[in-house]
Amino acid sequence: MDQIVSHIQIDSDEFLENRKQYLELLDKHHDILSRVMRGGPSHAIDKHRARGKLLARERIDMLVDPHTPFLELNTLAAYGQHHDGFPSAGIVTGIGVIHGREAVIIANDATVKGGTYIKETIRKHIRAQEIAMQNHLPCVYMVDSGGVFLPEQARVFPDKDDFGRIFYNQARLSAMGCPQISIVMGSCTAGGAYVPAMSDETIIVKNQGTIFIGGPPLVKAATGEEVTPEELGGADVHTSKSGVADHLAENDQHAITICRSIFETLQPTERQPLERLPAEEPAYRPEELYGIIHSNPKKQTNPYEIIARLVDGSRFHEFKARYATTLVTGFAHIMGYPVGIIANNGVLFAESSLKGTHFIQLCNFRKIPILFLQNITGFMVGKAYENAGLARDGAKLVHAVANANVPKITVITGGSFGAGNYAMAGRAFDPHFLFMWPNSRIAVMGGEQAANVLAQVKIDQLKAAGKEVNTEEIEKMRAGIRAKYEEESSAWYSSSRLWDDGIIEPLQTRQVVAMAISVSLNKKFEEPRSGVYRM
């Protein structure tokens, strides 16, 4: 493969200004992360520790193999919502390695409202299970939860993807051969009791873990019976009488040791073969990305400069280099793993769509995962393009993305707007993973475009009604729309609502993509297939 030749001048005023602004953005991001990852309020943390319990992330650190990474997902779920009363939506999810086996880990944070579930908690929990299904991974549930957050019950209980979906997914995962293992480290009440009850194996911590469909207050209200939590559903009851739990642990540390022992008994899965080369650092310093990414989102960042700082040796075998140049396609390696890359270099034309479709077919038949680097304003518009069949050829690309049989990993490096989001494997197209950089934005269109469109609609309405157009009022309307889009298109707004799997920093991208590819190999790739292409 040829090495990409970089044309960036790292001492230019533009580079230095871009770098300065990006580092300021990272400072803001780090500040948000540090506040969110503290968990609940200090008094709740102190109370938790006083009971001899580890915090959620401490439990995960002890569970995974030493010196192996843990890929935390959706860290900023619920950020900026619910008066910031549910940091990380009260649950920590991610992928770690346990006795050499990649696994999804879901840990309740009892310092956040007792580990209860709001809408975002459920979405985060279910998303982790979806990743387990898509990649054929075992799940570990570190349960310490009071169940549904009752004031929010109407938003979390009755619908298809509400609380009950968690248990449905457990049943489906177990049937697929993805082991389900629970460690009950605290409360496990009402519907939440089904998490350990539906697991393949369950561990419960003595004098801490409890499992019951109805707690002592409900039992007394319903039957008049007075009973303590331990008598009703403590560790001794469930390991010696009910059989709901299988292993008795003395404390958190002992429970984690038992869980690791269970993983020693799991049989290896048949992985998708993928020839991996020795990992190699890029020829250019990845830190230079901070000066390459334009601080002005209206300027197109050169995708070749990004690729040169992500791929091994900065080597890139480009496909159709001279054709439809607003879409860059080609093959490379990331941390030794082969990958097909599709990156935006402007708007999508009919030719760009055909090029992308052709390249996806190559990746399908060669069984090479695809990395989408999204920075897209959308498809070209206009009479000439529509008459030439842009929608027809764009549909081919959308077909190809939807039916790709190899893993799709999407990283939004800049803007993600309109139908371009779909064509570049946005959330609706089920990529195995979708991450955003802190500078990235996602919306149906840019704020300026939305302001102009809606203002023109208003002007046309006023004229049609024979009313006078007040220029000052129209400009005020434009400003309000721009401000609304500015807030709602940010990476933090997106991550709070789980439109992505998390915000990663540009310097983390190589490692995160490599982990995502490794995880995807736990399931054999399907054979290539496609729908009907409109010719």
Coordinates of C-alpha atoms in Angstrom, one line a residue:
M1 CA 0.0 0.0 0.0
D2 CA 1.1 3.6 -0.7
Q3 CA 1.8 6.0 2.1
I4 CA -0.4 9.0 2.2
V5 CA 1.6 12.2 1.7
S6 CA 0.5 14.9 4.2
H7 CA 0.4 18.5 3.1
I8 CA -0.3 20.0 6.5
Q9 CA 1.9 22.8 7.7
I10 CA 2.0 22.4 11.5
D11 CA 3.4 25.9 12.0
S12 CA 0.8 27.7 10.0
D13 CA -1.6 30.2 11.7
E14 CA -4.6 28.1 10.7
F15 CA -3.2 24.9 12.2
L16 CA -2.3 26.7 15.4
E17 CA -5.7 28.3 15.7
N18 CA -7.5 25.1 15.0
R19 CA -5.3 23.3 17.6
K20 CA -5.9 26.0 20.2
Q21 CA -9.7 25.9 19.8
Y22 CA -9.8 22.1 19.8
L23 CA -7.8 21.8 23.0
E24 CA -10.3 24.3 24.6
L25 CA -13.1 22.0 23.5
L26 CA -11.3 19.0 25.0
D27 CA -11.0 20.8 28.3
K28 CA -14.7 21.4 28.3
H29 CA -15.3 17.7 27.5
H30 CA -12.9 16.5 30.2
D31 CA -14.7 18.7 32.8
I32 CA -18.1 17.2 31.8
L33 CA -16.7 13.7 32.0
S34 CA -15.1 14.1 35.4
R35 CA -18.3 15.5 36.9
V36 CA -20.4 12.7 35.4
M37 CA -18.0 9.9 36.3
R38 CA -18.1 10.8 40.0
G39 CA -21.5 9.1 40.3
G40 CA -24.1 10.2 42.8
P41 CA -23.8 12.8 45.5
S42 CA -21.0 12.6 48.2
H43 CA -23.4 11.4 50.9
A44 CA -24.7 8.6 48.8
I45 CA -21.1 7.5 47.9
D46 CA -20.1 7.6 51.6
K47 CA -23.1 5.5 52.6
H48 CA -22.3 3.0 49.9
R49 CA -18.7 2.7 51.0
A50 CA -19.7 2.4 54.7
R51 CA -21.6 -0.8 53.8
G52 CA -18.3 -2.3 52.5
K53 CA -19.3 -2.0 48.9
L54 CA -17.2 -1.0 45.9
L55 CA -18.4 1.6 43.4
A56 CA -19.7 0.5 40.0
R57 CA -16.5 1.3 38.1
E58 CA -14.3 -0.2 40.8
R59 CA -16.3 -3.4 40.5
I60 CA -15.7 -3.5 36.7
D61 CA -11.9 -2.7 37.2
M62 CA -11.6 -5.7 39.5
L63 CA -13.7 -8.0 37.1
V64 CA -11.7 -7.4 33.9
D65 CA -8.3 -8.9 33.2
P66 CA -5.4 -6.8 34.5
H67 CA -3.8 -4.4 32.0
T68 CA -6.7 -4.8 29.5
P69 CA -8.8 -1.9 28.3
F70 CA -12.5 -1.4 29.2
L71 CA -14.5 0.3 26.5
E72 CA -17.1 2.2 28.4
L73 CA -20.2 3.1 26.4
N74 CA -22.7 6.0 26.7
T75 CA -20.9 7.6 29.6
L76 CA -22.8 10.8 29.0
A77 CA -26.3 9.3 28.9
A78 CA -28.9 11.6 30.5
Y79 CA -26.3 14.5 30.7
G80 CA -28.1 17.8 30.9
Q81 CA -31.4 16.2 31.6
H82 CA -33.4 15.5 34.8
H83 CA -31.6 18.4 36.4
D84 CA -28.4 16.3 36.0
G85 CA -29.6 14.1 38.8
F86 CA -28.8 10.8 36.9
P87 CA -25.1 10.9 36.0
S88 CA -24.4 8.3 33.3
A89 CA -28.1 7.4 33.7
G90 CA -27.2 5.6 36.9
I91 CA -25.6 2.6 35.1
V92 CA -22.2 1.8 33.7
T93 CA -22.0 -0.3 30.5
G94 CA -19.2 -1.4 28.3
I95 CA -17.0 -4.2 26.9
G96 CA -14.1 -5.7 28.8
V97 CA -12.0 -8.9 28.7
I98 CA -12.6 -11.6 31.4
H99 CA -10.2 -14.5 31.3
G100 CA -9.4 -13.7 27.7
R101 CA -13.0 -13.6 26.7
E102 CA -14.7 -10.3 25.5
A103 CA -17.9 -9.6 27.4
V104 CA -20.5 -7.0 27.8
I105 CA -20.6 -5.7 31.4
I106 CA -23.7 -3.8 32.8
A107 CA -23.2 -2.4 36.3
N108 CA -25.9 -0.5 38.3
D109 CA -24.6 2.6 40.2
A110 CA -26.5 2.5 43.5
T111 CA -25.2 5.9 44.4
V112 CA -27.4 7.4 41.8
K113 CA -31.0 7.4 43.1
G114 CA -30.5 3.9 44.4
G115 CA -29.6 2.5 41.0
T116 CA -33.2 3.1 39.8
Y117 CA -34.1 3.2 36.1
I118 CA -35.2 6.2 34.0
K119 CA -35.8 6.2 30.3
E120 CA -32.2 6.7 29.5
T121 CA -31.1 4.0 31.9
I122 CA -33.3 1.4 30.1
R123 CA -32.1 2.6 26.6
K124 CA -28.5 2.3 27.8
H125 CA -29.1 -1.2 29.3
I126 CA -30.9 -2.4 26.2
R127 CA -28.2 -0.9 23.8
A128 CA -25.5 -2.9 25.7
Q129 CA -27.6 -6.1 25.2
E130 CA -28.0 -5.3 21.5
I131 CA -24.2 -5.1 21.2
A132 CA -24.0 -8.5 22.9
M133 CA -26.5 -9.9 20.4
Q134 CA -24.9 -8.4 17.3
N135 CA -21.4 -9.6 18.4
H136 CA -22.3 -12.8 20.2
L137 CA -20.9 -11.8 23.6
P138 CA -21.6 -13.1 27.1
C139 CA -23.2 -10.5 29.5
V140 CA -22.3 -9.9 33.1
Y141 CA -24.9 -7.9 35.2
M142 CA -23.6 -6.3 38.4
V143 CA -27.0 -5.8 40.0
D144 CA -27.5 -3.1 42.6
S145 CA -30.8 -1.5 41.8
G146 CA -34.2 -0.5 43.2
G147 CA -35.8 -1.1 39.8
V148 CA -38.0 1.4 38.0
F149 CA -37.8 5.1 39.2
L150 CA -41.5 5.3 40.2
P151 CA -42.1 9.0 39.3
E152 CA -41.2 8.1 35.7
Q153 CA -43.2 4.8 35.5
A154 CA -45.3 5.9 32.6
R155 CA -42.1 6.5 30.5
V156 CA -40.3 3.3 31.4
F157 CA -42.8 0.5 31.9
P158 CA -45.3 -0.4 29.3
D159 CA -43.8 -0.1 25.8
K160 CA -41.9 -2.5 23.6
D161 CA -38.5 -1.1 24.4
D162 CA -39.2 -0.3 28.0
F163 CA -38.1 -2.2 31.1
G164 CA -39.5 -5.5 30.1
R165 CA -37.3 -5.6 27.0
I166 CA -34.3 -6.2 29.3
F167 CA -35.6 -9.6 30.3
Y168 CA -36.8 -10.5 26.8
N169 CA -33.2 -9.8 25.6
Q170 CA -31.8 -12.0 28.3
A171 CA -33.9 -14.9 27.2
R172 CA -32.9 -14.4 23.6
L173 CA -29.2 -14.0 24.4
S174 CA -29.2 -17.2 26.5
A175 CA -30.9 -19.1 23.6
M176 CA -28.3 -17.8 21.2
G177 CA -25.5 -19.2 23.4
C178 CA -24.4 -15.9 24.9
P179 CA -24.0 -16.7 28.6
Q180 CA -25.9 -14.5 31.1
I181 CA -24.3 -14.1 34.5
S182 CA -25.6 -12.0 37.3
I183 CA -23.8 -10.8 40.5
V184 CA -26.4 -9.5 43.0
M185 CA -24.4 -6.9 45.0
G186 CA -27.3 -5.0 46.5
S187 CA -31.1 -4.5 46.0
C188 CA -32.8 -6.4 43.2
T189 CA -36.5 -5.5 43.5
A190 CA -39.8 -6.0 41.6
G191 CA -39.2 -6.5 37.8
G192 CA -35.5 -6.2 38.4
A193 CA -35.6 -9.5 40.3
Y194 CA -35.9 -11.2 36.9
V195 CA -32.3 -10.1 35.9
P196 CA -30.7 -12.7 38.2
A197 CA -33.6 -15.1 37.9
M198 CA -33.2 -15.2 34.1
S199 CA -29.4 -15.5 34.1
D200 CA -27.6 -18.8 33.4
E201 CA -25.7 -18.5 36.7
T202 CA -26.2 -16.1 39.6
I203 CA -24.0 -15.0 42.4
I204 CA -25.4 -13.1 45.5
V205 CA -23.4 -11.3 48.2
K206 CA -24.1 -12.2 51.8
N207 CA -25.9 -9.5 53.9
Q208 CA -25.9 -7.1 50.9
G209 CA -27.8 -8.8 48.0
T210 CA -31.6 -9.2 48.1
I211 CA -33.9 -10.5 45.4
F212 CA -37.7 -10.2 45.7
I213 CA -40.7 -9.5 43.4
G214 CA -42.3 -7.4 46.2
G215 CA -40.3 -5.8 49.0
P216 CA -41.2 -5.8 52.7
P217 CA -43.4 -2.7 52.5
L218 CA -45.4 -4.1 49.6
V219 CA -45.7 -7.5 51.4
K220 CA -47.1 -5.8 54.5
A221 CA -49.5 -3.7 52.5
A222 CA -50.7 -6.6 50.5
T223 CA -50.8 -9.4 53.1
G224 CA -50.2 -7.9 56.5
E225 CA -47.1 -10.1 56.9
E226 CA -44.1 -8.4 58.5
V227 CA -40.7 -9.7 57.2
T228 CA -37.2 -8.4 57.0
P229 CA -35.4 -8.0 53.6
E230 CA -33.0 -10.9 54.6
E231 CA -35.8 -13.2 55.6
L232 CA -37.8 -12.3 52.4
G233 CA -35.0 -12.6 49.8
G234 CA -31.5 -12.5 51.2
A235 CA -28.5 -14.4 50.1
D236 CA -29.0 -17.3 52.5
V237 CA -32.6 -17.8 51.4
H238 CA -31.8 -17.8 47.7
T239 CA -28.8 -20.1 47.9
S240 CA -30.2 -22.6 50.3
K241 CA -34.0 -22.5 50.0
S242 CA -35.4 -20.9 46.8
G243 CA -32.6 -21.8 44.4
V244 CA -32.9 -18.4 42.7
A245 CA -29.1 -17.9 43.2
D246 CA -26.4 -20.4 42.7
H247 CA -23.3 -19.0 44.5
L248 CA -22.9 -17.3 47.9
A249 CA -20.3 -14.6 48.1
E250 CA -18.9 -13.1 51.3
N251 CA -18.4 -9.6 49.8
D252 CA -18.0 -7.8 46.5
Q253 CA -14.4 -9.0 45.9
H254 CA -15.4 -12.6 46.6
A255 CA -18.4 -12.3 44.2
I256 CA -16.1 -11.0 41.4
T257 CA -13.7 -13.8 42.0
I258 CA -16.5 -16.4 41.6
C259 CA -17.6 -14.6 38.4
R260 CA -14.2 -14.8 36.9
S261 CA -14.1 -18.5 37.8
I262 CA -17.4 -19.0 35.9
F263 CA -15.7 -17.5 32.8
E264 CA -13.0 -20.2 33.1
T265 CA -15.8 -22.8 32.4
L266 CA -17.1 -21.1 29.3
Q267 CA -16.4 -22.8 26.0
P268 CA -14.7 -20.7 23.3
T269 CA -16.8 -19.5 20.4
E270 CA -16.0 -19.9 16.7
R271 CA -14.5 -16.5 15.7
Q272 CA -14.5 -15.0 12.2
P273 CA -11.0 -15.5 10.8
L274 CA -9.4 -12.2 9.8
E275 CA -5.7 -12.0 9.1
R276 CA -4.1 -9.5 11.5
L277 CA -0.7 -8.0 10.8
P278 CA 1.6 -6.6 13.5
A279 CA 0.3 -3.2 14.7
E280 CA 2.2 -0.2 13.5
E281 CA 2.0 3.5 14.5
P282 CA 0.9 6.0 11.8
A283 CA 3.8 7.7 10.0
Y284 CA 2.3 11.1 11.2
R285 CA 1.7 12.1 14.7
P286 CA -2.0 11.5 15.7
E287 CA -1.8 14.6 17.9
E288 CA -1.7 16.7 14.7
L289 CA -5.4 15.9 14.3
Y290 CA -6.2 18.7 16.7
G291 CA -4.7 21.3 14.2
I292 CA -6.2 19.6 11.2
I293 CA -9.9 19.6 12.2
H294 CA -11.3 23.0 11.2
S295 CA -12.6 25.1 14.0
N296 CA -15.0 26.5 11.4
P297 CA -17.5 23.7 10.7
K298 CA -18.3 25.2 7.3
K299 CA -14.8 24.3 6.1
Q300 CA -14.3 20.7 4.9
T301 CA -11.5 18.9 6.8
N302 CA -9.3 16.9 4.4
P303 CA -10.2 13.2 5.0
Y304 CA -6.8 12.1 3.7
E305 CA -5.1 14.0 6.5
I306 CA -7.4 12.3 9.1
I307 CA -6.8 8.8 7.6
A308 CA -3.0 9.4 7.6
R309 CA -3.1 9.8 11.3
L310 CA -5.4 6.8 12.1
V311 CA -4.1 3.9 10.0
D312 CA -1.0 1.8 10.4
G313 CA 2.0 3.3 8.7
S314 CA -0.3 5.9 7.1
R315 CA -0.6 3.5 4.3
F316 CA -3.8 3.5 2.2
H317 CA -4.8 1.5 -0.9
E318 CA -7.3 3.9 -2.5
F319 CA -10.1 2.6 -4.6
K320 CA -11.3 4.8 -7.6
A321 CA -9.0 7.6 -6.5
R322 CA -9.8 9.7 -9.6
Y323 CA -13.6 9.1 -9.7
A324 CA -16.3 10.7 -7.6
T325 CA -13.8 12.4 -5.4
T326 CA -16.3 13.7 -2.8
L327 CA -16.2 10.2 -1.4
V328 CA -12.9 8.6 -0.4
T329 CA -12.8 4.8 -0.4
G330 CA -9.9 2.4 0.2
F331 CA -8.2 -0.3 2.3
A332 CA -5.9 0.1 5.3
H333 CA -5.0 -1.5 8.6
I334 CA -5.7 -0.2 12.1
M335 CA -3.8 -1.8 14.9
G336 CA -3.1 -4.6 12.5
Y337 CA -6.7 -5.3 11.6
P338 CA -7.7 -4.9 7.9
V339 CA -10.4 -2.3 7.3
G340 CA -12.2 -0.7 4.4
I341 CA -12.6 3.0 4.9
I342 CA -15.4 5.2 3.4
A343 CA -14.8 8.9 4.2
N344 CA -16.6 12.1 3.1
N345 CA -14.8 14.8 1.1
G346 CA -17.9 16.9 0.3
V347 CA -21.5 16.4 -0.7
L348 CA -22.7 13.1 -2.2
F349 CA -23.4 12.9 -5.9
A350 CA -24.9 10.1 -8.0
E351 CA -21.3 9.0 -8.9
S352 CA -20.3 9.1 -5.2
S353 CA -23.2 6.7 -4.4
L354 CA -22.2 4.3 -7.1
K355 CA -18.6 4.4 -6.0
G356 CA -19.6 3.7 -2.4
T357 CA -21.9 0.9 -3.4
H358 CA -19.1 -0.8 -5.5
F359 CA -16.7 -0.5 -2.6
I360 CA -19.1 -2.0 0.0
Q361 CA -19.6 -5.0 -2.3
L362 CA -15.8 -5.5 -2.4
C363 CA -15.7 -5.4 1.4
N364 CA -18.6 -7.8 1.6
F365 CA -17.0 -10.4 -0.6
R366 CA -13.6 -10.0 0.9
K367 CA -15.1 -10.1 4.4
I368 CA -13.4 -6.9 5.6
P369 CA -15.0 -4.6 8.2
I370 CA -16.0 -1.1 7.1
L371 CA -15.1 2.1 8.9
F372 CA -17.3 5.0 8.0
L373 CA -15.7 8.5 8.7
Q374 CA -18.7 10.8 8.6
N375 CA -18.4 14.4 7.8
I376 CA -21.4 15.0 5.5
T377 CA -23.7 17.8 4.7
G378 CA -25.9 15.5 2.6
F379 CA -26.7 14.8 -1.0
M380 CA -26.5 17.4 -3.8
V381 CA -29.7 19.1 -4.6
G382 CA -31.0 20.8 -7.8
K383 CA -33.0 20.1 -11.0
A384 CA -30.1 18.7 -13.0
Y385 CA -29.1 16.2 -10.3
E386 CA -32.7 15.1 -9.6
N387 CA -33.4 14.7 -13.4
A388 CA -30.3 12.6 -13.8
G389 CA -31.5 10.1 -11.1
L390 CA -29.7 11.1 -7.9
A391 CA -32.4 9.5 -5.8
R392 CA -32.1 6.3 -7.8
D393 CA -28.3 6.0 -7.4
G394 CA -28.4 7.3 -3.8
A395 CA -30.8 4.5 -3.0
K396 CA -28.2 2.0 -4.3
L397 CA -25.8 3.2 -1.6
V398 CA -28.4 3.1 1.1
H399 CA -29.3 -0.5 0.0
A400 CA -25.6 -1.5 0.2
V401 CA -25.1 0.1 3.6
A402 CA -28.3 -1.5 5.0
N403 CA -27.4 -5.0 3.7
A404 CA -23.7 -5.0 4.3
N405 CA -22.8 -8.4 5.9
V406 CA -19.5 -7.2 7.4
P407 CA -19.2 -5.2 10.6
K408 CA -19.9 -1.5 10.2
I409 CA -18.2 1.0 12.5
T410 CA -19.1 4.7 12.2
V411 CA -17.1 7.6 13.6
I412 CA -18.6 11.1 13.1
T413 CA -15.6 13.3 12.7
G414 CA -17.5 16.5 11.7
G415 CA -21.0 17.1 10.6
S416 CA -23.7 14.5 10.1
F417 CA -26.7 16.0 8.3
G418 CA -29.7 14.9 6.4
A419 CA -29.9 11.8 4.3
G420 CA -26.1 11.8 4.3
N421 CA -26.3 10.4 7.9
Y422 CA -28.2 7.4 6.6
A423 CA -26.0 6.8 3.6
M424 CA -22.9 6.8 5.8
A425 CA -24.2 4.2 8.3
G426 CA -26.0 6.4 10.8
R427 CA -27.7 4.9 13.9
A428 CA -30.8 3.9 11.9
F429 CA -28.6 1.6 9.8
D430 CA -27.5 -0.5 12.7
P431 CA -23.8 -0.1 12.7
H432 CA -22.0 -2.3 15.2
F433 CA -20.7 0.8 16.9
L434 CA -21.2 4.5 16.3
F435 CA -19.0 7.1 18.0
M436 CA -18.7 10.9 17.8
W437 CA -15.7 13.2 18.2
P438 CA -16.3 16.2 20.6
N439 CA -16.5 18.7 17.7
S440 CA -19.0 16.7 15.7
R441 CA -22.6 17.7 15.1
I442 CA -25.7 15.8 14.0
A443 CA -29.0 17.2 12.8
V444 CA -31.5 17.1 9.9
M445 CA -29.7 20.1 8.5
G446 CA -27.4 22.9 9.7
G447 CA -28.8 25.7 11.9
E448 CA -28.2 28.4 9.3
Q449 CA -30.1 26.4 6.6
A450 CA -32.9 25.5 9.0
A451 CA -33.2 29.2 10.0
N452 CA -33.4 30.3 6.3
V453 CA -35.9 27.6 5.3
L454 CA -38.3 28.2 8.1
A455 CA -38.0 32.0 7.7
Q456 CA -38.8 31.7 4.0
V457 CA -41.8 29.6 4.8
K458 CA -43.0 32.2 7.3
I459 CA -42.4 35.0 4.8
D460 CA -44.4 33.1 2.1
Q461 CA -47.2 32.6 4.5
L462 CA -47.4 36.3 5.4
K463 CA -47.3 37.3 1.8
A464 CA -50.0 34.8 0.9
A465 CA -52.2 36.2 3.6
G466 CA -51.6 39.8 2.4
K467 CA -49.8 40.7 5.6
E468 CA -46.7 42.9 6.0
V469 CA -43.3 41.2 6.5
N470 CA -41.6 42.5 9.6
T471 CA -37.8 42.1 8.9
E472 CA -36.9 42.5 12.6
E473 CA -39.3 39.8 13.7
I474 CA -38.0 37.5 10.9
E475 CA -34.4 38.0 12.0
K476 CA -35.4 37.3 15.6
M477 CA -37.0 34.1 14.5
R478 CA -33.8 33.1 12.6
A479 CA -31.7 33.8 15.6
G480 CA -33.9 31.6 17.8
I481 CA -33.8 28.7 15.3
R482 CA -30.0 29.0 15.0
A483 CA -29.6 28.9 18.8
K484 CA -31.9 25.9 19.0
Y485 CA -30.0 23.9 16.4
E486 CA -26.7 24.9 17.9
E487 CA -27.7 23.3 21.2
E488 CA -29.5 20.3 19.8
S489 CA -26.9 19.3 17.2
S490 CA -24.0 19.1 19.7
A491 CA -22.2 15.8 20.5
W492 CA -23.1 16.2 24.1
Y493 CA -26.8 16.6 23.3
S494 CA -26.6 13.5 21.1
S495 CA -24.7 11.4 23.6
S496 CA -27.1 12.3 26.4
R497 CA -30.0 10.8 24.3
L498 CA -28.0 7.7 23.2
W499 CA -28.0 8.6 19.5
D500 CA -24.4 7.3 19.6
D501 CA -22.4 4.9 21.7
G502 CA -20.3 7.6 23.2
I503 CA -18.0 10.5 22.5
I504 CA -14.4 9.5 21.9
E505 CA -11.4 11.8 21.5
P506 CA -9.5 11.7 18.1
L507 CA -6.5 10.2 19.8
Q508 CA -8.5 7.3 21.1
T509 CA -9.9 6.4 17.7
R510 CA -7.3 3.9 16.7
Q511 CA -7.7 1.9 19.9
V512 CA -11.5 2.1 20.0
V513 CA -11.9 1.0 16.3
A514 CA -9.4 -1.9 16.9
M515 CA -11.4 -3.0 19.9
A516 CA -14.7 -2.7 17.9
I517 CA -13.3 -4.9 15.1
S518 CA -11.9 -7.5 17.6
V519 CA -15.3 -7.6 19.3
S520 CA -17.1 -8.1 16.0
L521 CA -15.1 -11.2 15.2
N522 CA -16.9 -13.2 17.9
K523 CA -19.6 -13.9 15.4
K524 CA -19.1 -15.3 11.9
F525 CA -20.0 -12.9 9.1
E526 CA -23.0 -13.7 7.0
E527 CA -22.7 -14.4 3.3
P528 CA -23.2 -11.3 1.0
R529 CA -26.7 -10.4 -0.1
S530 CA -28.5 -7.4 -1.4
G531 CA -32.0 -6.2 -2.2
V532 CA -33.4 -5.1 -5.6
Y533 CA -31.3 -2.2 -7.0
R534 CA -33.3 0.3 -9.1
M535 CA -31.4 0.3 -12.3

